[in-house]
PDB file of C-alpha atoms in Angstrom:
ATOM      1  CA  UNK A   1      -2.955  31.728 -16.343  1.00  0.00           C
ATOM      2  CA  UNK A   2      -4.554  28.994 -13.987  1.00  0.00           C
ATOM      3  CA  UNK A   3      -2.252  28.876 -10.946  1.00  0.00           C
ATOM      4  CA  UNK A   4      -1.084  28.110  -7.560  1.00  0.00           C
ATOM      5  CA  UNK A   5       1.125  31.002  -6.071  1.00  0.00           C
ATOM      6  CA  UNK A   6       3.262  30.728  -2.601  1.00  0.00           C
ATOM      7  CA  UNK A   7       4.626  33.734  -1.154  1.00  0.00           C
ATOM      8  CA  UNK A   8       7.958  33.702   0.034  1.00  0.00           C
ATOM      9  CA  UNK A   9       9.673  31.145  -2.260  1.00  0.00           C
ATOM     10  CA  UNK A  10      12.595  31.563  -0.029  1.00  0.00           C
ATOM     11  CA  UNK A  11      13.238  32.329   3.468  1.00  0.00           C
ATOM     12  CA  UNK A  12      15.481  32.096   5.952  1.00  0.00           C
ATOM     13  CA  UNK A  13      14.322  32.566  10.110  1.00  0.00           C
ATOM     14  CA  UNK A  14      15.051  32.065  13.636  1.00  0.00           C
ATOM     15  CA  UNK A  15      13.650  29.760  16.300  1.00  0.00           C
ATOM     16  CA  UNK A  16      10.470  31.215  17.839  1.00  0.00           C
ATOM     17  CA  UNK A  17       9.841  33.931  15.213  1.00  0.00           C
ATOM     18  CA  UNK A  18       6.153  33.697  13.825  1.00  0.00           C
ATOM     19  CA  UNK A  19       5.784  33.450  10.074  1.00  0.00           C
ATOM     20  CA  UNK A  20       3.153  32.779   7.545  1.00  0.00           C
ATOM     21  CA  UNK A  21       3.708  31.326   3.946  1.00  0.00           C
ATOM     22  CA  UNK A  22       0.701  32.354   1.537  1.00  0.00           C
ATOM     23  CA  UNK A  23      -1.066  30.398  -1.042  1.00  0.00           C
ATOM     24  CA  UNK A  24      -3.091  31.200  -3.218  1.00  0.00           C
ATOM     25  CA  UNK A  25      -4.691  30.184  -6.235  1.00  0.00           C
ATOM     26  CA  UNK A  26      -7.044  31.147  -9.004  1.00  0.00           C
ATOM     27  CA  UNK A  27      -8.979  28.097 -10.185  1.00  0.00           C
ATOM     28  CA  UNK A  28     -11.723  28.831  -7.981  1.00  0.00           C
ATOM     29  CA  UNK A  29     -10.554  25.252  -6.281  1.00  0.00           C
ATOM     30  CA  UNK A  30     -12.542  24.120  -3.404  1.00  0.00           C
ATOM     31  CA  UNK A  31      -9.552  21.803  -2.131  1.00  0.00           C
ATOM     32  CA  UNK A  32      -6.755  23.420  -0.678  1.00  0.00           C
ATOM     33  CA  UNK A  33      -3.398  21.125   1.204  1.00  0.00           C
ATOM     34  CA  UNK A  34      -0.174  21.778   2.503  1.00  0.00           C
ATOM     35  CA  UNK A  35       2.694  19.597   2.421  1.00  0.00           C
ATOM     36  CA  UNK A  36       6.328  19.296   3.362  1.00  0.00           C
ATOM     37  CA  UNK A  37       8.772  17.414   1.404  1.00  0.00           C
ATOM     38  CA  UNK A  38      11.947  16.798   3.030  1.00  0.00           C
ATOM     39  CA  UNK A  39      15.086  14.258   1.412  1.00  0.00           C
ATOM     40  CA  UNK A  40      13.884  10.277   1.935  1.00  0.00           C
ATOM     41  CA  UNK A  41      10.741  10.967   3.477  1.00  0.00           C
ATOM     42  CA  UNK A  42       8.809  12.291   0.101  1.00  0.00           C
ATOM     43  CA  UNK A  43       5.601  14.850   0.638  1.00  0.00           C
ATOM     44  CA  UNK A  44       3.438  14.872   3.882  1.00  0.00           C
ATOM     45  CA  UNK A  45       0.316  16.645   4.108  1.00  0.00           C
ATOM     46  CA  UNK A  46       0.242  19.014   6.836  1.00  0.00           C
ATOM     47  CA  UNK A  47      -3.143  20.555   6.971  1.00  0.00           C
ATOM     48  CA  UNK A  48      -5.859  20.216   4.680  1.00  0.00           C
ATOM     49  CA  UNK A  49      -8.916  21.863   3.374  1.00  0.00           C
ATOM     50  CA  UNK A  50     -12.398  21.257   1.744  1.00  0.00           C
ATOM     51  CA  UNK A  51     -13.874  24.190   1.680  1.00  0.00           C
ATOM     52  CA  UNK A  52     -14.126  28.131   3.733  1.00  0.00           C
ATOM     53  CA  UNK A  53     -14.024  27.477   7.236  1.00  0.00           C
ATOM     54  CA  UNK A  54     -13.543  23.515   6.859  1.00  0.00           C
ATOM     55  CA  UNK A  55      -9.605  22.231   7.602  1.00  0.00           C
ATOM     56  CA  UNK A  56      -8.848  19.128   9.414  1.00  0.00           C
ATOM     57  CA  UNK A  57      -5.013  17.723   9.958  1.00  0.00           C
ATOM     58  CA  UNK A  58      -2.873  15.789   7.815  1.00  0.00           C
ATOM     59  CA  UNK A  59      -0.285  13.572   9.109  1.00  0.00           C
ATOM     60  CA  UNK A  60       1.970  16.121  10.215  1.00  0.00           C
ATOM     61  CA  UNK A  61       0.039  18.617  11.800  1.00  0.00           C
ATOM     62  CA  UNK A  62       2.600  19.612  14.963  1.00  0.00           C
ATOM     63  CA  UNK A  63       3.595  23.367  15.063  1.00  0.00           C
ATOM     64  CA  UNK A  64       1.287  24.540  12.188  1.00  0.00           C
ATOM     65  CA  UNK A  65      -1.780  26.430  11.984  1.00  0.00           C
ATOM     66  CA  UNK A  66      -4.058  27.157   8.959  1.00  0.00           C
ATOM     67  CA  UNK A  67      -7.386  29.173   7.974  1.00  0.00           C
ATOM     68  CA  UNK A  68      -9.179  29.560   5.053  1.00  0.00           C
ATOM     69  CA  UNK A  69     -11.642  32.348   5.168  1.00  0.00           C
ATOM     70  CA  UNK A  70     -11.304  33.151   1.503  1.00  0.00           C
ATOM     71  CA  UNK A  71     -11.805  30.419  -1.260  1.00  0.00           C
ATOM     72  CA  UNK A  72      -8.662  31.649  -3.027  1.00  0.00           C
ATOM     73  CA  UNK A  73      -6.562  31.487  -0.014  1.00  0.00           C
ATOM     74  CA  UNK A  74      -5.012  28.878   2.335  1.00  0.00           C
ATOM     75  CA  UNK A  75      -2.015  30.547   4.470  1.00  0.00           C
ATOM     76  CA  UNK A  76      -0.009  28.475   6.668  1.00  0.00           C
ATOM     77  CA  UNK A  77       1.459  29.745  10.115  1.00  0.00           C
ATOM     78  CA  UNK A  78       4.104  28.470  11.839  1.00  0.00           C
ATOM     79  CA  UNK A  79       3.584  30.238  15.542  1.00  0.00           C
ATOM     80  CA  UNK A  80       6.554  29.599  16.906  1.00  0.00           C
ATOM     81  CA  UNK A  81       9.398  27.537  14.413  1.00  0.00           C
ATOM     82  CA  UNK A  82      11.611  25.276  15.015  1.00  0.00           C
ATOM     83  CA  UNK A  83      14.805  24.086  13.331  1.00  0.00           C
ATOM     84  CA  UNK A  84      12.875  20.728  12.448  1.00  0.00           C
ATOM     85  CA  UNK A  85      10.629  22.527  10.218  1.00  0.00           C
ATOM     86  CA  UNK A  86      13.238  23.437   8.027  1.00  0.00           C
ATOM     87  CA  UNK A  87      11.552  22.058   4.717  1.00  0.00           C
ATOM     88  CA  UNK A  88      10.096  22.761   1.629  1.00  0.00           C
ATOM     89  CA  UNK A  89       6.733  23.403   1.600  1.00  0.00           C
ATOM     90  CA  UNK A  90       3.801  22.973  -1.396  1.00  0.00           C
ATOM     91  CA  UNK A  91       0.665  23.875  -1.439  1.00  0.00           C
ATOM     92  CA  UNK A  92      -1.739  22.471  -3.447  1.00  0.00           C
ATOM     93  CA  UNK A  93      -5.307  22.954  -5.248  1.00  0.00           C
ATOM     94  CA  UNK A  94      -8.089  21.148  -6.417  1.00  0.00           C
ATOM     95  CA  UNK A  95     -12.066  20.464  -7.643  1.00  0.00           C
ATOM     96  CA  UNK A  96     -14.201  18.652  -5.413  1.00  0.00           C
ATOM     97  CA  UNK A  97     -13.571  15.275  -3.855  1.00  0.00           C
ATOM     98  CA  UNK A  98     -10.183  13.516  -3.507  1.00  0.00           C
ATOM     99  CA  UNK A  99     -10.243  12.001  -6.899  1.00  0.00           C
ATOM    100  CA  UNK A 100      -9.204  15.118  -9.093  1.00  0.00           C
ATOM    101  CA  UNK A 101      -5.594  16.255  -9.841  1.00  0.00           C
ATOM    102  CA  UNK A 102      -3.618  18.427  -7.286  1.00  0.00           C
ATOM    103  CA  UNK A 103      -1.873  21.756  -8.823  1.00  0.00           C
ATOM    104  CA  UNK A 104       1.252  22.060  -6.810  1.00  0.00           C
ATOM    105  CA  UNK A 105       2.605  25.500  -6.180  1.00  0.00           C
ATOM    106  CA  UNK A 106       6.415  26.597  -6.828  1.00  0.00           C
ATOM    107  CA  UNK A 107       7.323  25.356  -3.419  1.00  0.00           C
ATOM    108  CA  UNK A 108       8.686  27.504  -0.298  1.00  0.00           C
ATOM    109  CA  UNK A 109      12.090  26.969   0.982  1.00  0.00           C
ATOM    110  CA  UNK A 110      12.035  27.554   4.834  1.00  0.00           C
ATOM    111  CA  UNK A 111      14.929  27.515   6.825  1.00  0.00           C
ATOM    112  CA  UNK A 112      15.027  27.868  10.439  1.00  0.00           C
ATOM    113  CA  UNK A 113      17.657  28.742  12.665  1.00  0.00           C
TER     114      UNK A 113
ATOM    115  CA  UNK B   1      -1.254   1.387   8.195  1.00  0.00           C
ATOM    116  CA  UNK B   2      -1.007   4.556   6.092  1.00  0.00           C
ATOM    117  CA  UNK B   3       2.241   4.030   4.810  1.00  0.00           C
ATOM    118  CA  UNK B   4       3.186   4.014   1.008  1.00  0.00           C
ATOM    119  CA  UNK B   5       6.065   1.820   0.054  1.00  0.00           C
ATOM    120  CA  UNK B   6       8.042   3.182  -3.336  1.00  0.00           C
ATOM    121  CA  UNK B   7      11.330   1.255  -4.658  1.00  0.00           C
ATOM    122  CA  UNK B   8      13.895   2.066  -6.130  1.00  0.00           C
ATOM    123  CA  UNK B   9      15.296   4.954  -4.300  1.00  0.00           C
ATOM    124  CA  UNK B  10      16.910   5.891  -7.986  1.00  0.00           C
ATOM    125  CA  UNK B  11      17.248   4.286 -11.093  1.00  0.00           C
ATOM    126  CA  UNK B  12      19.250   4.725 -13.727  1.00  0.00           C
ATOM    127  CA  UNK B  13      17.918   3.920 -17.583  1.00  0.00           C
ATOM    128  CA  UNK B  14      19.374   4.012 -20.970  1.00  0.00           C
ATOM    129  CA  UNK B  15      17.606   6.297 -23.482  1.00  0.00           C
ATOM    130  CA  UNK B  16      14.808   4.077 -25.480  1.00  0.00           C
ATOM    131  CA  UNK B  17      14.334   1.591 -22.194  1.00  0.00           C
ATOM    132  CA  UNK B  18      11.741   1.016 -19.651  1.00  0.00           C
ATOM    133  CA  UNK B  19      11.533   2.288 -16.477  1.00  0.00           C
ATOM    134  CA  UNK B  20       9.824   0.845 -13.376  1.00  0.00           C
ATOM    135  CA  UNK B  21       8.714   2.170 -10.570  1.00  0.00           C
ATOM    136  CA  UNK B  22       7.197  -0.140  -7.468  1.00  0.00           C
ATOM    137  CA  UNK B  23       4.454   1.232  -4.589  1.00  0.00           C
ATOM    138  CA  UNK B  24       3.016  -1.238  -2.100  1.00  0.00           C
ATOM    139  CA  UNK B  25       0.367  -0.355   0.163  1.00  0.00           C
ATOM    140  CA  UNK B  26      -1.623  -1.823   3.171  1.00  0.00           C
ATOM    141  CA  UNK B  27      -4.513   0.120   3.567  1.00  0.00           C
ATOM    142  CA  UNK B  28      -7.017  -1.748   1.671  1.00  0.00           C
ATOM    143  CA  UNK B  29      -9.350   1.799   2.213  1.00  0.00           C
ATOM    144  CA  UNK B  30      -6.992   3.585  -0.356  1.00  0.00           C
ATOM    145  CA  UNK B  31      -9.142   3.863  -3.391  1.00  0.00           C
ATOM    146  CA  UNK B  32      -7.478   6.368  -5.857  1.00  0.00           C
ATOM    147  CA  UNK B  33      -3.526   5.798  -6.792  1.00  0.00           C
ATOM    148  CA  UNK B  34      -2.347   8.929  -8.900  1.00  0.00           C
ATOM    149  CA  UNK B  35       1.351   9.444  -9.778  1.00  0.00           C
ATOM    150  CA  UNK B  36       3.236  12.835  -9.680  1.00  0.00           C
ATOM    151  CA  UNK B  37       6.407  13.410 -11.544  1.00  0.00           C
ATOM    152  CA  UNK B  38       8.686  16.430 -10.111  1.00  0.00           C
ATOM    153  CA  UNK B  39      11.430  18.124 -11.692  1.00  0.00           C
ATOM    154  CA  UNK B  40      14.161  20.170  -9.781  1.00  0.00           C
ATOM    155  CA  UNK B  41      12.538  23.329  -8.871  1.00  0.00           C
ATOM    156  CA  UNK B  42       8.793  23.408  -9.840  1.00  0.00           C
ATOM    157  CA  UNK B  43       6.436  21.613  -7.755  1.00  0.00           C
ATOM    158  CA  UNK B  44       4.832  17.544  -8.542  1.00  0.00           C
ATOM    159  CA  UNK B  45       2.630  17.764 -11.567  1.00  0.00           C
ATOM    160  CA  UNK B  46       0.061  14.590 -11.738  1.00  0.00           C
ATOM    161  CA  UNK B  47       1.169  11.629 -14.349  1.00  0.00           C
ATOM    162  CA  UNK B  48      -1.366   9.242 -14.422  1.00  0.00           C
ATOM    163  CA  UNK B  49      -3.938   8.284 -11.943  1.00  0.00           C
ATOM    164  CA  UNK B  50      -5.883   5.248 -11.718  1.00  0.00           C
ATOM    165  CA  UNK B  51      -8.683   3.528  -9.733  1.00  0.00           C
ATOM    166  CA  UNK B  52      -8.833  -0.022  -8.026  1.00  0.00           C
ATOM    167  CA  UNK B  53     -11.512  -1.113 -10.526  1.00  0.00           C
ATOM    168  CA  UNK B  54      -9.520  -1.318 -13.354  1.00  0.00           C
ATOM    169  CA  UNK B  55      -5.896  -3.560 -13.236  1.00  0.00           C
ATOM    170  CA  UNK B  56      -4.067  -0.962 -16.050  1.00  0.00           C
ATOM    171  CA  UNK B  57      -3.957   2.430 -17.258  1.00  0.00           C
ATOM    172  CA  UNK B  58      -1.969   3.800 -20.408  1.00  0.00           C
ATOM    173  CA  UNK B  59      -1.521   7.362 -21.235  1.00  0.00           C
ATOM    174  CA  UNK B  60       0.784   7.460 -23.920  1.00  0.00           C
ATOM    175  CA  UNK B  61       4.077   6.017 -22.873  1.00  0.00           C
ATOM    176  CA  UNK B  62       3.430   5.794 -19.160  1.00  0.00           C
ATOM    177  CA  UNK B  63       1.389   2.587 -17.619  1.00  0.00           C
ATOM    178  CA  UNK B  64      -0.122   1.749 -14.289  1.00  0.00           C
ATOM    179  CA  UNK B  65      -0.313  -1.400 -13.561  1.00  0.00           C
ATOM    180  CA  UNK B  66      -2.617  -2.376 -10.372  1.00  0.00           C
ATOM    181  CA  UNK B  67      -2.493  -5.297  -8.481  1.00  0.00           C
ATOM    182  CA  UNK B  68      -5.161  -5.220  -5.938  1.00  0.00           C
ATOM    183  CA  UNK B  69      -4.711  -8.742  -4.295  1.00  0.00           C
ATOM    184  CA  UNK B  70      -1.542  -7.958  -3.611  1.00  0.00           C
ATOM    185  CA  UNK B  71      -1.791  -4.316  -2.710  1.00  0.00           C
ATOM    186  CA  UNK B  72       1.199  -3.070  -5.230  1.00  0.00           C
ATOM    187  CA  UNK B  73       0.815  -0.657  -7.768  1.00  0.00           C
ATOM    188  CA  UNK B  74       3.596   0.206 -10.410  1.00  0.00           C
ATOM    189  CA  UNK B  75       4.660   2.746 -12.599  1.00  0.00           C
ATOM    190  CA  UNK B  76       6.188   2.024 -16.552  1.00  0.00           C
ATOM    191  CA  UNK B  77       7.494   4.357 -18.459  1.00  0.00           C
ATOM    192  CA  UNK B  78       8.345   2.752 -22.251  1.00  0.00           C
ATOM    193  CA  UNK B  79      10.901   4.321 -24.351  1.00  0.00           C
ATOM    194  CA  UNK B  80      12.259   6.328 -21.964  1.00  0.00           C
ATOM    195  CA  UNK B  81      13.785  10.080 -22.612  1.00  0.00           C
ATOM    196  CA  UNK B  82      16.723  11.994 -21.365  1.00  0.00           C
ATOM    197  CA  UNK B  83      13.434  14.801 -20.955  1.00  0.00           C
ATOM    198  CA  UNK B  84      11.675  12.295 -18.356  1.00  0.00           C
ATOM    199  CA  UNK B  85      14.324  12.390 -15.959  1.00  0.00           C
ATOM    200  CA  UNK B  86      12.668  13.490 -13.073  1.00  0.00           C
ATOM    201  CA  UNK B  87      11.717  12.272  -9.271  1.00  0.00           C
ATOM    202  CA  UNK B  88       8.569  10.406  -9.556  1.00  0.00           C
ATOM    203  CA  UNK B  89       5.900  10.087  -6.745  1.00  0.00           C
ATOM    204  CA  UNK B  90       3.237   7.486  -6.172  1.00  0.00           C
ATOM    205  CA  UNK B  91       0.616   8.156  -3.942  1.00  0.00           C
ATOM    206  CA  UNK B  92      -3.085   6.774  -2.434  1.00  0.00           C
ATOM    207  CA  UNK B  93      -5.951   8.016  -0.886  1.00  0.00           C
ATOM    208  CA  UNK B  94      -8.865   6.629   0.528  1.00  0.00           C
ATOM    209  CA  UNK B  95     -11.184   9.676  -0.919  1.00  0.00           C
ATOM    210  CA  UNK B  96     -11.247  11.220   2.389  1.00  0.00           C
ATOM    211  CA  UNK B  97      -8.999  14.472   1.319  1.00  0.00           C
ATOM    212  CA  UNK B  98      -6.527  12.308   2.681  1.00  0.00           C
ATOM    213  CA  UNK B  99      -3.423  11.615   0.709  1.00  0.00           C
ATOM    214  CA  UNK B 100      -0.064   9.637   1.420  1.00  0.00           C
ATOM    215  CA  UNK B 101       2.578   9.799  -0.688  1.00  0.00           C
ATOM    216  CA  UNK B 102       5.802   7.701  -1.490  1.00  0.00           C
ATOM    217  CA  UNK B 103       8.920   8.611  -0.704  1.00  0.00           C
ATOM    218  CA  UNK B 104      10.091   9.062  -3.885  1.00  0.00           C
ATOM    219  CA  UNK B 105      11.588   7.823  -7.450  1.00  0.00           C
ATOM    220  CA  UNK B 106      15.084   9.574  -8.472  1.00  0.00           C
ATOM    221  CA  UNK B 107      14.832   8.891 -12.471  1.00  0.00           C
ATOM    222  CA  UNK B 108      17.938   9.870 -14.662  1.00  0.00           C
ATOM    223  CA  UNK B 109      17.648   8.489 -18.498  1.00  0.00           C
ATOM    224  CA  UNK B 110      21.435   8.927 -20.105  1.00  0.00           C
ATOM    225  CA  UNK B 111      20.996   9.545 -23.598  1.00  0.00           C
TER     226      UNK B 111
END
């Protein structure tokens, strides 16, 4: 089944303790984004990616990191988190150029402490 | 300015009516409007998308109207279903990889 999968879907942390939230997918997708969605403010794209080894920021960029040394996979790492990146997260896929349908993942539910 | 402008907030629609959903935009770079539609749970799942070359798209009972002149693009839902009650997302790009999104469309159709 084609798909976007995000590892955790929930969790629950502490101020200042490093984390990572997987994606993954298995559509052989060159475009890979994450976004936050938080109540009255819709989805913002974090970081974004067009390819292995190319990412380049989104709008909201502050306190994340990303890589993408595999095709398949697009972590995202939040070094050091804060209580105002409680959110939930997507992560999405696509073909090609910005003109092609994003596959959303199941969403991660982050809360921080 | 990147910003995406959606209205209502929520709407409320009787079973068998239509639905409409507003976006205004001010970056005239924005080239490719697609719509998500989100239900509790799962993660957006693209609509309907269209292109500023064309003023209307219909995909069965969902419509995108474009006005480019004035920068506003709209979603219409006809016949509306207790099943399409949903939170509903426009969005733009400028092709870049880029995308902004609204902030959102609560939908509830009472049956």
């Amino acid at each position: 089944e084609a798909q976007v999968t995000q590892n955790p879907r929930y969790l629950i942390t502490v101020t200042g303790k490093k984390l990572t939230v997987t994606c993954s997918q298995n559509m052989n997708h060159e475009y890979m984004s994450w976004y936050r969605q938080d109540p009255g403010l819709g989805l913002r794209q974090i970081y974004y990616s067009m390819n292995v080894e190319v990412t380049d920021k989104g709008d909201v960029p502050e306190g994340y990191k990303v890589s993408r040394k595999e095709k398949r996979n697009f972590p995202l790492i939040l070094e050091s988190p804060s209580p105002n990146q409680t959110s939930l997260y997507f992560c999405a896929s696509s073909w090609g150029d910005s003109y092609n349908e994003q596959f959303f993942g199941p969403g991660t539910r982050l809360t921080v402490l | 300015q990147q910003q995406v402008k959606q209205s209502p907030q929520s709407l409320i629609v009787q079973k068998g009516g239509i639905s409409i959903i507003n976006c205004a935009y001010e970056n005239t770079a924005f080239d490719y409007f697609p719509w998500y539609q989100q239900f509790p749970g799962k993660g957006p799942a693209l609509l309907i998308a269209i292109r500023p070359d064309v003023s209307e798209k219909k995909e069965g009972r969902f419509t995108i109207s474009f006005n480019k002149s004035a920068k506003q693009f709209s979603l219409h839902i006809m016949d509306s279903q207790p099943g399409d009650s949903a939170t509903y997302f426009c969005a733009a790009s400028p092709g870049t990889y880029k995308y902004i999104f609204g902030t959102g469309t609560r939908l509830k159709v009472l049956a």
